[in-house]
Coordinates of C-alpha atoms (C1' of nucleotides) in Angstrom, one line a residue:
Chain A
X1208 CA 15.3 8.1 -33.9
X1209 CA 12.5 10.1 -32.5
X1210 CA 11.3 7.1 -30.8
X1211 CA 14.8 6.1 -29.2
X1212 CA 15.0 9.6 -27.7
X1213 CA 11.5 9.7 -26.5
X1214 CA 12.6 5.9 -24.7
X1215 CA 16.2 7.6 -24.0
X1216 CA 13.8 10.1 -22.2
X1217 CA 12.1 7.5 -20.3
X1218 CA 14.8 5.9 -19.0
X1219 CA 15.6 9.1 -17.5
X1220 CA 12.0 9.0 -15.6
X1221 CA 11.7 12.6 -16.2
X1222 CA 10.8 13.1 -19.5
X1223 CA 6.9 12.7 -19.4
X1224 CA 6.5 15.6 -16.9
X1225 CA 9.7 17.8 -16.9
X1226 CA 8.4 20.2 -19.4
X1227 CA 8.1 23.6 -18.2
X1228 CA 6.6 27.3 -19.7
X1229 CA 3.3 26.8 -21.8
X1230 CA 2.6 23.8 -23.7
X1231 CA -0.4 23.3 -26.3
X1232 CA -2.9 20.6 -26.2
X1233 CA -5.1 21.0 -30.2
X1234 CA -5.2 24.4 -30.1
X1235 CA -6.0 25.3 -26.2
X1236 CA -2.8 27.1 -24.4
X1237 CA -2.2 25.2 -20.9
X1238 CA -0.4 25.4 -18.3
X1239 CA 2.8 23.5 -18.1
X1240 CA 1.1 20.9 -16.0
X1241 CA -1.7 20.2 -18.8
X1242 CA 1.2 19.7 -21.1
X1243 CA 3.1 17.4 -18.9
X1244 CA -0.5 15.2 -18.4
X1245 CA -0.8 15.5 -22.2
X1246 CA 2.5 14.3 -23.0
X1247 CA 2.1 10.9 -20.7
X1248 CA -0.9 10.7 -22.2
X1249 CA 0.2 10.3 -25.9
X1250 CA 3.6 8.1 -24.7
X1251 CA 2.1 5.3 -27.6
X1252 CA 3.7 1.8 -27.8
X1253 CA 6.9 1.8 -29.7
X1254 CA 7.4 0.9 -32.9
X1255 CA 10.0 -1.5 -32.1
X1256 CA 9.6 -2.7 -29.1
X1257 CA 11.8 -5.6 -28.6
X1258 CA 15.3 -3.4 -29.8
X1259 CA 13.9 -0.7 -27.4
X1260 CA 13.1 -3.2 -24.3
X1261 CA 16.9 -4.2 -24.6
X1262 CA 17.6 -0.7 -25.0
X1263 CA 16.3 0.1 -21.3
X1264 CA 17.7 -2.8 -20.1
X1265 CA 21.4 -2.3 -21.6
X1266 CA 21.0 1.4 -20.1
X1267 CA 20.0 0.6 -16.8
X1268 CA 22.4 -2.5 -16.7
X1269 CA 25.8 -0.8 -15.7
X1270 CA 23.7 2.3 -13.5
X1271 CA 22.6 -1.4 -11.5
X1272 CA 26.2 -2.6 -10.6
X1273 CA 27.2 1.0 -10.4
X1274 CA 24.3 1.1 -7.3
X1275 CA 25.2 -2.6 -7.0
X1276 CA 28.8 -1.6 -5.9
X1277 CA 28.0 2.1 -4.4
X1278 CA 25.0 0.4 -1.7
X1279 CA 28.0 -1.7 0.2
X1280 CA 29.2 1.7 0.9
X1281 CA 26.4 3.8 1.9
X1282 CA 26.9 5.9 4.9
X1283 CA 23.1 6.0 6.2
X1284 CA 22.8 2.0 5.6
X1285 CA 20.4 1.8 3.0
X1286 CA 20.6 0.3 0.0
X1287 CA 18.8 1.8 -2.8
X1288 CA 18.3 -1.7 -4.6
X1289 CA 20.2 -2.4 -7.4
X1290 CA 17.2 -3.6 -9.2
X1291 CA 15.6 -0.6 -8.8
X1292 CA 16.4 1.2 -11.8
X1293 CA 15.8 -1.9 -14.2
X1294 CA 12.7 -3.1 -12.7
X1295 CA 10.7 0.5 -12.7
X1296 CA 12.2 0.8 -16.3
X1297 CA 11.0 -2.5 -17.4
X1298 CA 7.4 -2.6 -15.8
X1299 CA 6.9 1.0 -17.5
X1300 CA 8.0 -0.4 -20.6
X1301 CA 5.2 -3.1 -19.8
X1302 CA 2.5 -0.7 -18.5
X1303 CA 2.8 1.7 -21.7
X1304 CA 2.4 -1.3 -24.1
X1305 CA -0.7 -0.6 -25.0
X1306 CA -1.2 -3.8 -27.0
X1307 CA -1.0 -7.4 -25.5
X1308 CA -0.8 -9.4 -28.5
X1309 CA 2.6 -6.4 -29.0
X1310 CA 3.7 -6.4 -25.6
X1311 CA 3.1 -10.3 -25.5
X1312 CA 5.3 -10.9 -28.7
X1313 CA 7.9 -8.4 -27.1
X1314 CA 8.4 -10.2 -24.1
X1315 CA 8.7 -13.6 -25.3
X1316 CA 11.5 -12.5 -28.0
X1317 CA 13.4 -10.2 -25.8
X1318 CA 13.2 -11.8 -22.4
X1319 CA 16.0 -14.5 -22.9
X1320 CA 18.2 -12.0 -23.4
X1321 CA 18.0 -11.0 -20.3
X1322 CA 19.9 -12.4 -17.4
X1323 CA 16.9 -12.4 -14.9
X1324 CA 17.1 -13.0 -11.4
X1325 CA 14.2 -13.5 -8.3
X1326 CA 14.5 -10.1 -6.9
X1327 CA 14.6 -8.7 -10.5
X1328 CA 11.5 -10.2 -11.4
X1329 CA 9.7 -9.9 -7.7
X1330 CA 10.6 -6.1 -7.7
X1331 CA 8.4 -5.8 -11.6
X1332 CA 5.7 -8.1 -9.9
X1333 CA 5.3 -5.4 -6.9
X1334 CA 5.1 -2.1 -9.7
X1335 CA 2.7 -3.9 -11.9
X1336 CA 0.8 -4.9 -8.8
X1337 CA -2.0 -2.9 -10.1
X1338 CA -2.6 -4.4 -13.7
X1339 CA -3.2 -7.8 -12.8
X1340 CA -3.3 -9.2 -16.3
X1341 CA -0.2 -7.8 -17.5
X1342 CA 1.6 -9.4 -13.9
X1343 CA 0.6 -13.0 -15.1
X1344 CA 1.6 -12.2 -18.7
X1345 CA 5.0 -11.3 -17.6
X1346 CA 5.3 -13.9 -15.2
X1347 CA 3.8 -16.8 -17.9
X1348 CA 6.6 -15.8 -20.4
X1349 CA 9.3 -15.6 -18.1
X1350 CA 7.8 -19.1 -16.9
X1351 CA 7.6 -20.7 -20.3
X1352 CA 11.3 -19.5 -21.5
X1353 CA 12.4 -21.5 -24.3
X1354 CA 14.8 -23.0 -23.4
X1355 CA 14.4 -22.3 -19.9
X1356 CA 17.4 -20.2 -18.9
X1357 CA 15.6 -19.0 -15.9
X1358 CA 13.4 -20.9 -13.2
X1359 CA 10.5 -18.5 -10.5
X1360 CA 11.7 -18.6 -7.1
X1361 CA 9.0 -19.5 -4.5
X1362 CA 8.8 -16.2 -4.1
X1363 CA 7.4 -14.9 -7.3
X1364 CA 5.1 -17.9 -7.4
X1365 CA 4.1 -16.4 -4.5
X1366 CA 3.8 -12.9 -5.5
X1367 CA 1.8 -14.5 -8.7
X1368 CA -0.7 -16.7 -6.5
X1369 CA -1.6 -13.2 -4.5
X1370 CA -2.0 -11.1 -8.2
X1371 CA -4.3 -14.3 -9.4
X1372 CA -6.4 -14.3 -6.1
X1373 CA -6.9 -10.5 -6.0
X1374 CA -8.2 -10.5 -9.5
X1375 CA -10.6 -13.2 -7.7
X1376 CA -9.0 -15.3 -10.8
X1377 CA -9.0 -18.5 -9.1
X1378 CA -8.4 -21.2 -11.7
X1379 CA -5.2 -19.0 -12.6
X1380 CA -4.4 -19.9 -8.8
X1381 CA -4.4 -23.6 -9.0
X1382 CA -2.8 -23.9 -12.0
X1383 CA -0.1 -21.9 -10.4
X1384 CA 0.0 -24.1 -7.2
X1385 CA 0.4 -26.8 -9.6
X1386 CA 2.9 -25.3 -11.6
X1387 CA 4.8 -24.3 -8.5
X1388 CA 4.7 -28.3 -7.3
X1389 CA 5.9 -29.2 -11.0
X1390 CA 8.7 -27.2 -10.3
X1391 CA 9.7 -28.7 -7.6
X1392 CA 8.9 -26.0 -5.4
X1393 CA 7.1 -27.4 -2.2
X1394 CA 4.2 -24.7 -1.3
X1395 CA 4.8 -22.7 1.6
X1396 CA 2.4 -22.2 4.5
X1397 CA 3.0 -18.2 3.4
X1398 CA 1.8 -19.3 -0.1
X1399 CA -1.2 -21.0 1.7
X1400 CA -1.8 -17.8 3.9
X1401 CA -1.8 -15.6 0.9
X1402 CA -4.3 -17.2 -0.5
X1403 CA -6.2 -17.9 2.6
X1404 CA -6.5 -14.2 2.9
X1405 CA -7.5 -13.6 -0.4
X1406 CA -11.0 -15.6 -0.2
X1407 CA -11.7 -14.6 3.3
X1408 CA -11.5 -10.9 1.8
X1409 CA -13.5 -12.1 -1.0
X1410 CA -15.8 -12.9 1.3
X1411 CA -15.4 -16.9 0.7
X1412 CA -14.5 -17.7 4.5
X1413 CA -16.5 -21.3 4.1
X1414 CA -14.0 -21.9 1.0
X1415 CA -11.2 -20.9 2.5
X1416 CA -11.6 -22.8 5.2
X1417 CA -12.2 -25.9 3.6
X1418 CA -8.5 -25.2 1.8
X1419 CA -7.1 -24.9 5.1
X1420 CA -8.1 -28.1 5.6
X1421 CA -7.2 -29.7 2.4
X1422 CA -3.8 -27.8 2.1
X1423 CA -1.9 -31.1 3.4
X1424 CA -3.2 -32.7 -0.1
X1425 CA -1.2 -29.7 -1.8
X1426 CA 2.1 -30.1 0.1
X1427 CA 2.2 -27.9 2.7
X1428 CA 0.5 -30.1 6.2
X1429 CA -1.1 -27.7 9.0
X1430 CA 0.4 -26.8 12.7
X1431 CA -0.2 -24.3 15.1
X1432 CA 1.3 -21.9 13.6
X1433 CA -0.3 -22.1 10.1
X1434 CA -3.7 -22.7 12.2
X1435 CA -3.2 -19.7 13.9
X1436 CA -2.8 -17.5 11.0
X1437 CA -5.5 -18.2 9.6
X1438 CA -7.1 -17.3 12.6
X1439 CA -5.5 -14.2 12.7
X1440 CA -6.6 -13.7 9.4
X1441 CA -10.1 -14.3 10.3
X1442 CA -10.1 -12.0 13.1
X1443 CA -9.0 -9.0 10.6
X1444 CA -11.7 -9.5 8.2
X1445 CA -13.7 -9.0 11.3
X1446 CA -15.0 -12.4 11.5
X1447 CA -14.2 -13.4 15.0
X1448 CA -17.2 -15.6 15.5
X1449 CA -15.7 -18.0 13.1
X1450 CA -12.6 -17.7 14.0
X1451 CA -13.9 -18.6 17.9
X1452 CA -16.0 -21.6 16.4
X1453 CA -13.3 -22.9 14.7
X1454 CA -11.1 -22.3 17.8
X1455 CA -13.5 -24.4 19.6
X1456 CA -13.8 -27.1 17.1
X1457 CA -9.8 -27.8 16.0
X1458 CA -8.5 -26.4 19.3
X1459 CA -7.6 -30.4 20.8
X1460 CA -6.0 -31.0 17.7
X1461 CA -3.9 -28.4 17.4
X1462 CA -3.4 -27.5 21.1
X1463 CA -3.5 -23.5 21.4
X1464 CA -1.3 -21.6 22.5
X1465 CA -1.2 -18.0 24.0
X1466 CA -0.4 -16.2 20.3
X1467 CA -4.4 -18.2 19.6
X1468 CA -5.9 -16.6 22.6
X1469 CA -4.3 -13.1 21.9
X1470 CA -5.4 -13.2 18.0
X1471 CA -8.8 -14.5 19.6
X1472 CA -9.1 -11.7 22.3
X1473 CA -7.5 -9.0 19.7
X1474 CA -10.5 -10.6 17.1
X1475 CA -13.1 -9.2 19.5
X1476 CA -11.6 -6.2 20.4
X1477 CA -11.3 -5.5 16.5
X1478 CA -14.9 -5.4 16.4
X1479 CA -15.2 -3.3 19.7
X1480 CA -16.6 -6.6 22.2
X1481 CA -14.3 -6.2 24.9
X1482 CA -16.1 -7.8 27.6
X1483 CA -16.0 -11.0 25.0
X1484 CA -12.2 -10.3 24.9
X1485 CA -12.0 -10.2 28.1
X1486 CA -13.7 -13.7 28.6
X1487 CA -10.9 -14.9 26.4
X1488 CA -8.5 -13.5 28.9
X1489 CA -10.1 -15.2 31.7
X1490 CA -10.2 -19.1 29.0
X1491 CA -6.3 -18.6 28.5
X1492 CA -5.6 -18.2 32.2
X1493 CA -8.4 -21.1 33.4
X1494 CA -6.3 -23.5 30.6
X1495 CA -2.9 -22.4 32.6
X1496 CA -1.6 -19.6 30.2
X1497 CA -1.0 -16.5 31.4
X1498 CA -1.3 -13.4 29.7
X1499 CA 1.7 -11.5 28.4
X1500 CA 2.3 -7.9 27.6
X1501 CA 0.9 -8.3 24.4
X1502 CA -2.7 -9.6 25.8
X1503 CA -3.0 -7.0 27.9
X1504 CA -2.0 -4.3 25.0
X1505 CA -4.4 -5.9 22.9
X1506 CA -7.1 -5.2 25.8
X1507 CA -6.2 -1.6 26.5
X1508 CA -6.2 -0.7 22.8
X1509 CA -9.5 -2.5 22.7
X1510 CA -10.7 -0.3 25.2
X1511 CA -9.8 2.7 23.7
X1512 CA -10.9 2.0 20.2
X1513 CA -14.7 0.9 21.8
X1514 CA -14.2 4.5 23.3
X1515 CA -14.2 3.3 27.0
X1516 CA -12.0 5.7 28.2
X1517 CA -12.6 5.0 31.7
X1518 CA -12.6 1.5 31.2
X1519 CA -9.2 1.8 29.4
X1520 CA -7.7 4.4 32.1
X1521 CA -8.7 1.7 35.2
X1522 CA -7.5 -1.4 33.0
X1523 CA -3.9 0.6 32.4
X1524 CA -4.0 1.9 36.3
X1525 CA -4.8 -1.6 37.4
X1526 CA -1.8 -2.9 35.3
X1527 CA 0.7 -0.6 37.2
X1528 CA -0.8 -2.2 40.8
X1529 CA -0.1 -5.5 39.0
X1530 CA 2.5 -5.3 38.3
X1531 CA 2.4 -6.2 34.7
X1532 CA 5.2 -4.9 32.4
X1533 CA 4.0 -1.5 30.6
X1534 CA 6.4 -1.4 27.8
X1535 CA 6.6 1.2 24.7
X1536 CA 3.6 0.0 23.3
X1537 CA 1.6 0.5 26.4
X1538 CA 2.2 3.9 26.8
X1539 CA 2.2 4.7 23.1
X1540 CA -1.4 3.4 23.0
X1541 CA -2.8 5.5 26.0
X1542 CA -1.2 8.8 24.5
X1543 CA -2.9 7.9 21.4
X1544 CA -6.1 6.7 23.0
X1545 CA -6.6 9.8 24.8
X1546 CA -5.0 12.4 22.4
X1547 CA -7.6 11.2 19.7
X1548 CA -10.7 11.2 22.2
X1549 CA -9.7 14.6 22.9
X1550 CA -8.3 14.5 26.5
X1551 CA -4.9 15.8 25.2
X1552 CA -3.7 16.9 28.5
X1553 CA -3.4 13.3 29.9
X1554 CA -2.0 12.1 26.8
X1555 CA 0.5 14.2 27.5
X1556 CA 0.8 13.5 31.1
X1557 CA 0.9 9.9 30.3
X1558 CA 4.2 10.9 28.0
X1559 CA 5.7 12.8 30.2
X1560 CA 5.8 9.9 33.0
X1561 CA 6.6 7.2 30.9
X1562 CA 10.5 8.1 30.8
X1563 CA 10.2 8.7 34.7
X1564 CA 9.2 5.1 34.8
X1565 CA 11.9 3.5 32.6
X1566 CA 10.5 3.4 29.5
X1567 CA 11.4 5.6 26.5
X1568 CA 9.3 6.6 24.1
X1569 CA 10.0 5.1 20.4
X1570 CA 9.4 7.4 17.3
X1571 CA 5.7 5.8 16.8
X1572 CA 5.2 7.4 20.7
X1573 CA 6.6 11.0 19.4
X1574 CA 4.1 10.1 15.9
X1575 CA 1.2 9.7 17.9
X1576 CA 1.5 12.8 20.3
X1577 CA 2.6 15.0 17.6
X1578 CA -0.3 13.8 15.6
X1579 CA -3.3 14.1 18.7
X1580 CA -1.5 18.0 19.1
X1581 CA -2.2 18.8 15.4
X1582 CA -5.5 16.9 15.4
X1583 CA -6.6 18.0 18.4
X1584 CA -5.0 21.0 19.8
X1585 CA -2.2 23.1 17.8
X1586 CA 0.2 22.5 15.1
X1587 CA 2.8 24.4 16.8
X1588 CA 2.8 22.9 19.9
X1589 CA 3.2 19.8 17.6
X1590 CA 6.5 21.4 16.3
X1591 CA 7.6 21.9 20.0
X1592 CA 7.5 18.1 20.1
X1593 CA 9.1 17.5 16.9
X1594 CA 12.1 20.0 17.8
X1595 CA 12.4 18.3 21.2
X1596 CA 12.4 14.8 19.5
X1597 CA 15.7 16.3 17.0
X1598 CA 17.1 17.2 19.9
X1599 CA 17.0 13.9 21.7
X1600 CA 18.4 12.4 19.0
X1601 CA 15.6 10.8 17.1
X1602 CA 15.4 10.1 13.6
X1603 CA 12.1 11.2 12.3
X1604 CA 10.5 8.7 9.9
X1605 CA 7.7 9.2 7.0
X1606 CA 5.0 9.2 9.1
X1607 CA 6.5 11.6 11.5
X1608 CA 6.2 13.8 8.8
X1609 CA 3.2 12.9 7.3
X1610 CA 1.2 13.8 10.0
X1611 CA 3.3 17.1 10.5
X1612 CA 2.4 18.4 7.0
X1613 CA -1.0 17.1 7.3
X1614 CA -1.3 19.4 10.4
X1615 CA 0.0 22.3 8.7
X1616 CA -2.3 21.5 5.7
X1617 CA -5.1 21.6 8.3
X1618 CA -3.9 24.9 9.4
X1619 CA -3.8 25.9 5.7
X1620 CA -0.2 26.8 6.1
X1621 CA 0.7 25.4 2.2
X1622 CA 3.9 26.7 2.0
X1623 CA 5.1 25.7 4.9
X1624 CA 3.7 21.8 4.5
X1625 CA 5.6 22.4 1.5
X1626 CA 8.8 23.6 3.1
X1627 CA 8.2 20.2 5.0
X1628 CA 8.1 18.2 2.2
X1629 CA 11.7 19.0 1.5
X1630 CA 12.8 19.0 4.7
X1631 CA 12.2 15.2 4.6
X1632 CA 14.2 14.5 2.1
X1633 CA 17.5 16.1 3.7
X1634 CA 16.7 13.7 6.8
X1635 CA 17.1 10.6 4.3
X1636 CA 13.1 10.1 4.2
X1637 CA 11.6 10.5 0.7
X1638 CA 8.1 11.8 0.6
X1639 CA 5.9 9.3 0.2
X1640 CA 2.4 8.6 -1.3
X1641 CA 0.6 9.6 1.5
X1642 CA 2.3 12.5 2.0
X1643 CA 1.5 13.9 -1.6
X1644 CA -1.5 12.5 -1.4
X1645 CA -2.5 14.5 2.1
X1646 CA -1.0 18.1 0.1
X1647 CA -3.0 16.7 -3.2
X1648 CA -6.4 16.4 -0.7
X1649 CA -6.2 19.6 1.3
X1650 CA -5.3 22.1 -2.0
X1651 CA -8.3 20.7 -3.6
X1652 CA -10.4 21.5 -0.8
X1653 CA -9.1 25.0 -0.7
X1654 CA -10.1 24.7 -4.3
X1655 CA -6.7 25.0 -5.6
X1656 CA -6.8 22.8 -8.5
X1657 CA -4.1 24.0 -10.2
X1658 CA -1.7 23.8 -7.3
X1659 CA -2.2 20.2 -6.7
X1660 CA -2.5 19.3 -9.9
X1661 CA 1.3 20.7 -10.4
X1662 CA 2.0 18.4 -7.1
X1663 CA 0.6 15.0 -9.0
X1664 CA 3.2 16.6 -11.5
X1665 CA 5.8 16.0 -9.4
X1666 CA 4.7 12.7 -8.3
X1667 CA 4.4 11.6 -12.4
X1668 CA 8.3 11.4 -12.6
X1669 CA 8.2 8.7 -11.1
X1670 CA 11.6 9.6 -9.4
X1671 CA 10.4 9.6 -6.0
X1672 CA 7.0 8.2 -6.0
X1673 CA 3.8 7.2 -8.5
X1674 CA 0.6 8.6 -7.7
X1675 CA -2.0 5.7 -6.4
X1676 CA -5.4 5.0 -6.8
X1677 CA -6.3 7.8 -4.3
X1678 CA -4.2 10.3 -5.6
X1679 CA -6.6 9.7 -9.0
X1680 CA -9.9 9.3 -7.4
X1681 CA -9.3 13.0 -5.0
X1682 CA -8.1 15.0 -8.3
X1683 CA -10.7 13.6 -10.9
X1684 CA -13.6 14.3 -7.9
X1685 CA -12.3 18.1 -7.3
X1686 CA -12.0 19.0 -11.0
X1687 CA -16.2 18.8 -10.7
X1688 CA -16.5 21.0 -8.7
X1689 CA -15.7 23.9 -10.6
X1690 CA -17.6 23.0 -13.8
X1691 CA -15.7 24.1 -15.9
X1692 CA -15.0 22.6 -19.7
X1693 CA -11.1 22.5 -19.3
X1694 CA -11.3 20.6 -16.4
X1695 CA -13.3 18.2 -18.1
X1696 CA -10.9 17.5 -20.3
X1697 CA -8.3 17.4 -17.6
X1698 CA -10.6 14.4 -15.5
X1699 CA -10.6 12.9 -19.0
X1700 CA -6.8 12.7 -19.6
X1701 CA -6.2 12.0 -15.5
X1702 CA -8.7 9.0 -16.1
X1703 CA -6.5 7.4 -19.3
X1704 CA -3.4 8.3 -17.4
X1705 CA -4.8 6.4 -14.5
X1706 CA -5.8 3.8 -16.6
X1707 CA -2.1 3.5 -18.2
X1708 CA -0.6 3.1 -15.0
X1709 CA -2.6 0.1 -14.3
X1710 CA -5.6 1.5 -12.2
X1711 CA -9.0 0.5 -12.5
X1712 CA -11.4 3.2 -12.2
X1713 CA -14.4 2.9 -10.3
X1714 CA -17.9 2.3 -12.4
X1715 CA -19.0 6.1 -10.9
X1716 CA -15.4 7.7 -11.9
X1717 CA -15.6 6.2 -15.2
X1718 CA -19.1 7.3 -16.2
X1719 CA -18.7 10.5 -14.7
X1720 CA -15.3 11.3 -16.6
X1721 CA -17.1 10.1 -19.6
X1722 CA -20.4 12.0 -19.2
X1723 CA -18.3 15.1 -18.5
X1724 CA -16.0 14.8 -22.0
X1725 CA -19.4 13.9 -24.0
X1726 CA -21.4 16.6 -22.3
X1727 CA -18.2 19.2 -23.0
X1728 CA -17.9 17.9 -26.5
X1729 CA -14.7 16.1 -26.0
X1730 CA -16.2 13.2 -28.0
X1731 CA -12.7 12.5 -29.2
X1732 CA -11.0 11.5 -25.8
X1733 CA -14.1 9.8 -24.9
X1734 CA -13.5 7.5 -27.9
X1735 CA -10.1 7.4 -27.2
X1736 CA -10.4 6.1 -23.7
X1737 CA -13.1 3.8 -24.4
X1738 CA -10.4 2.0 -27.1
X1739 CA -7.3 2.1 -24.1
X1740 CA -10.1 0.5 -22.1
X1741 CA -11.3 -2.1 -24.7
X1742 CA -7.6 -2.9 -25.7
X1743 CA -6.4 -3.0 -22.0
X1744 CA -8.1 -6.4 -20.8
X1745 CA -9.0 -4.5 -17.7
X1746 CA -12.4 -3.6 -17.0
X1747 CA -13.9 -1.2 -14.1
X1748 CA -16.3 -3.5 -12.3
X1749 CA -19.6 -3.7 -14.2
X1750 CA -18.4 -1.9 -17.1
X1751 CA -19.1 -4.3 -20.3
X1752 CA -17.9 -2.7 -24.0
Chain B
dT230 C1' 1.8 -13.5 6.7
dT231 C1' 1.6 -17.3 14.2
dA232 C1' -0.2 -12.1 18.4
dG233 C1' 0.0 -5.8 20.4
dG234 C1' 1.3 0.8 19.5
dG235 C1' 2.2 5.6 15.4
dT236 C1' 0.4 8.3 8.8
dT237 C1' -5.2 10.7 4.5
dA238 C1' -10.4 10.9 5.1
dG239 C1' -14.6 9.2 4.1

DNA sequence: TTAGGGTTAG
């Protein structure tokens, strides 16, 4: 009974952090926050798990068709997801489930009772994006149903290839190709480009490419197109000279087009060459391309981001006497490119003429301004901005905000950054990660722990957002500073609840957590995250048990 | 996931 409310509670997402007053953790009064942290902490496995994962799922199922039905009707246009509910309730259910051999035996009883469907199981993929193994556990049982009453959609083959190849797990990823092909399910060239990225930013480009190469032996033959992103994909890992070699080398065969010269010219502007970019400007016109908006926007942001400002200003002038089309993204790019070198007057200038010249600034044009103003001149002017944007009718998104509060953060104006953060949520634009995140950061530097620590509180529910890897790293670093025991102990239950939610620490945060509990005499949660870490199957890098 | 602009801060 105990158990079924505690789930009951879960189900609710607010259980694990919605006590409030003074909680006790052995016989230490703490704050409510503590508590909160110590009940997620001690959420154990269930003692019935398989009566209890049908449990959430029969509880979620009708608030899913209610959503299901409500979304069709939803005045601002977005659709919560009707498999929001069920997947964040089943992929907690998986991520508390301490136990694989538990959570393993769980699954395989309980899943074909559950009528699953692609976006069902693509949305749990994405939420237990961070524990790799227990991803592919999921996926295997759902994939070896007996009898199979469900079949993966390309799609979660897909999302399953990526997990694999991110855990750098690449046996795991041609057995899943295979499995895929067994399936009758031709691979994609966005399967191929997933894991195309994955060993370039593994630092395997030789490998990689000889898979490009070799994918027409797996089902999926090359073109331009595929050619070309993995180019692209090249050029982002900052590895332009391979990507120009190979340009050079398969070029004839796959006959390049402008998109090849712009990833090519945008490759060495990535890595601040523009005169090389530039040469690939001059290539694309000598073979009888011409440039587009987009190559020249690729130049000009080049410019900037090599800090040549007067190269950049006489490139964007010299466009004008040209002629060329200066579009939203042109002129979004110069305010930036100035506002951030710290010539905030012509940025603004810049804005101000764009609309005399018949082009209207988008909300990313109002996000960069109002971002140079905080960054580089005054958060209230930056208000001015964001009050004039209202009154033109903009929407303001996340970042618009984001970069608002982390102004006012700057400024040390909490409580405002705060009043913010609620404001957001009236203009249908939930705070987000980063936003947290930025409040989390700044209240630790002004060495309030206990402030931000009450904000990752808030985050915990897990109603509007989970904290992320940085939210963990920024909190467990600050609660060093003071050196004091408690907050030891507070980095020690941060680092299991991190761990919980799927997280692998870094070697240095793990040691240091550790250290701390051992040197504090907290021997007991040491031992007790040393077992989560043991039983998890997930290891910070370099860490053997 | 065939190309270009706007979110942390190190």
């Amino acid at each position: 009974m105990f158990l079924a409310s505690k789930l009951a509670h879960a189900t609710k997402n607010k259980v694990f952090f919605s006590h409030e007053g003074i909680g006790r953790f052995g016989s230490r009064v703490m704050p409510c926050h503590m508590s909160a942290i110590y009940h997620n902490h001690y959420q154990t496995s269930p003692k019935y798990p398989q009566q209890l994962l049908l449990r959430v799922f029969r509880a979620k199922k009708q608030q899913c068709q209610q959503l299901h039905t409500t979304s069709t009707t939803n005045t601002t246009g977005h659709s919560p997801g009707p498999y929001l509910p069920l997947s964040k309730n089943i992929s907690c259910f998986i991520l508390r489930t301490v136990d694989i051999d538990t959570l393993t035996h769980t699954l395989e009883e309980t899943a074909c009772k559950i009528p699953w469907s692609p976006p069902l199981v693509n949305c749990i993929l994405k939420r237990l994006w961070n524990h790799g193994p227990k991803a592919l556990l999921f996926f295997n049982v759902l994939d070896f149903l007996s009898p199979r009453s469900y079949t993966h959609a390309a799609s979660s083959f897909n999302h399953a290839i990526d997990i694999a190849a991110r855990m750098r797990q690449y046996n795991a990823v041609w057995t899943l190709l295979s499995r895929m092909r067994s399936r009758n399910i031709t691979p994609s060239p966005l399967t191929f480009a997933i894991i195309l990225e994955r060993f370039v930013s593994a630092g395997k480009p030789e490998k990689a490419l000889r898979i490009f190469l070799s994918m027409h032996h797996r089902g999926c033959p090359q073109d331009l197109s595929s050619f070309n992103t993995f180019l692209d994909i090249l050029c982002k890992s900052n590895r332009v000279e391979m990507a120009s070699s190979l340009f050079r080398a398969l070029g004839p065969r796959f006959r390049p087009d402008t998109v090849t010269y712009n990833i090519i010219a945008n490759g060495w502007c990535l890595i601040k060459r523009t005169p090389m970019a530039l040469r690939v400007m001059k290539d694309m016109v000598e073979r009888g391309l011409t440039p587009t908006p987009v190559t020249y926007n690729i130049l000009l942001k080049g410019f900037f981001r090599a800090g040549q400002l007067k190269e950049a200003w006489d490139f964007f002038l010299q466009m004008k006497r040209r002629g060329c089309e200066l579009d939203v993204v042109t002129y979004t790019t110069v305010v930036h490119g100035f506002g951030v070198a710290g010539e905030v007057e012509k940025a603004q200038r810049v804005f101000d003429e764009m609309v005399g010249h018949g082009c209207l600034p988008s909300i990313a044009t109002y996000n960069a301004l109002i971002q140079v103003l905080c960054k580089k001149d005054n958060v209230e002017n930056a208000l001015v901005v964001f009050n004039d944007l209202l009154r033109k009718g903009y929407l303001p998104n996340s970042t618009t905000y984001n970069v608002l509060i982390r102004g006012l953060c700057h400024a040390s104006e909490f409580d405002r950054a705060a009043e913010f953060m609620e404001r957001m949520k009236g203009d249908d634009c939930e705070p987000n990660v980063q936003t947290f995140n930025v409040l989390i950061r700044y209240l630790c530097d002004a060495g309030e722990i206990e402030r931000s620590l009450s904000v990752l509180v808030k985050m915990g529910n897990g109603v509007c957002c989970p904290p992320n890897l940085d939210t963990f790293n920024v909190l467990i670093s600050a609660l060093f500073v003071r050196k004091k025991p408690d907050d030891m102990l507070t980095a020690g239950k941060l680092l299991m609840e991190m761990m919980e939610r799927g997280f692998l620490p870094r070697k240095f945060t793990y040691n240091r957590v550790l250290n701390g509990l051992l040197l504090t005499g907290n021997q007991a949660l040491a031992k007790e995250i040393l077992r989560a870490q043991s039983r998890s199957g997930h290891f910070p890098r370099e860490i053997r048990l």
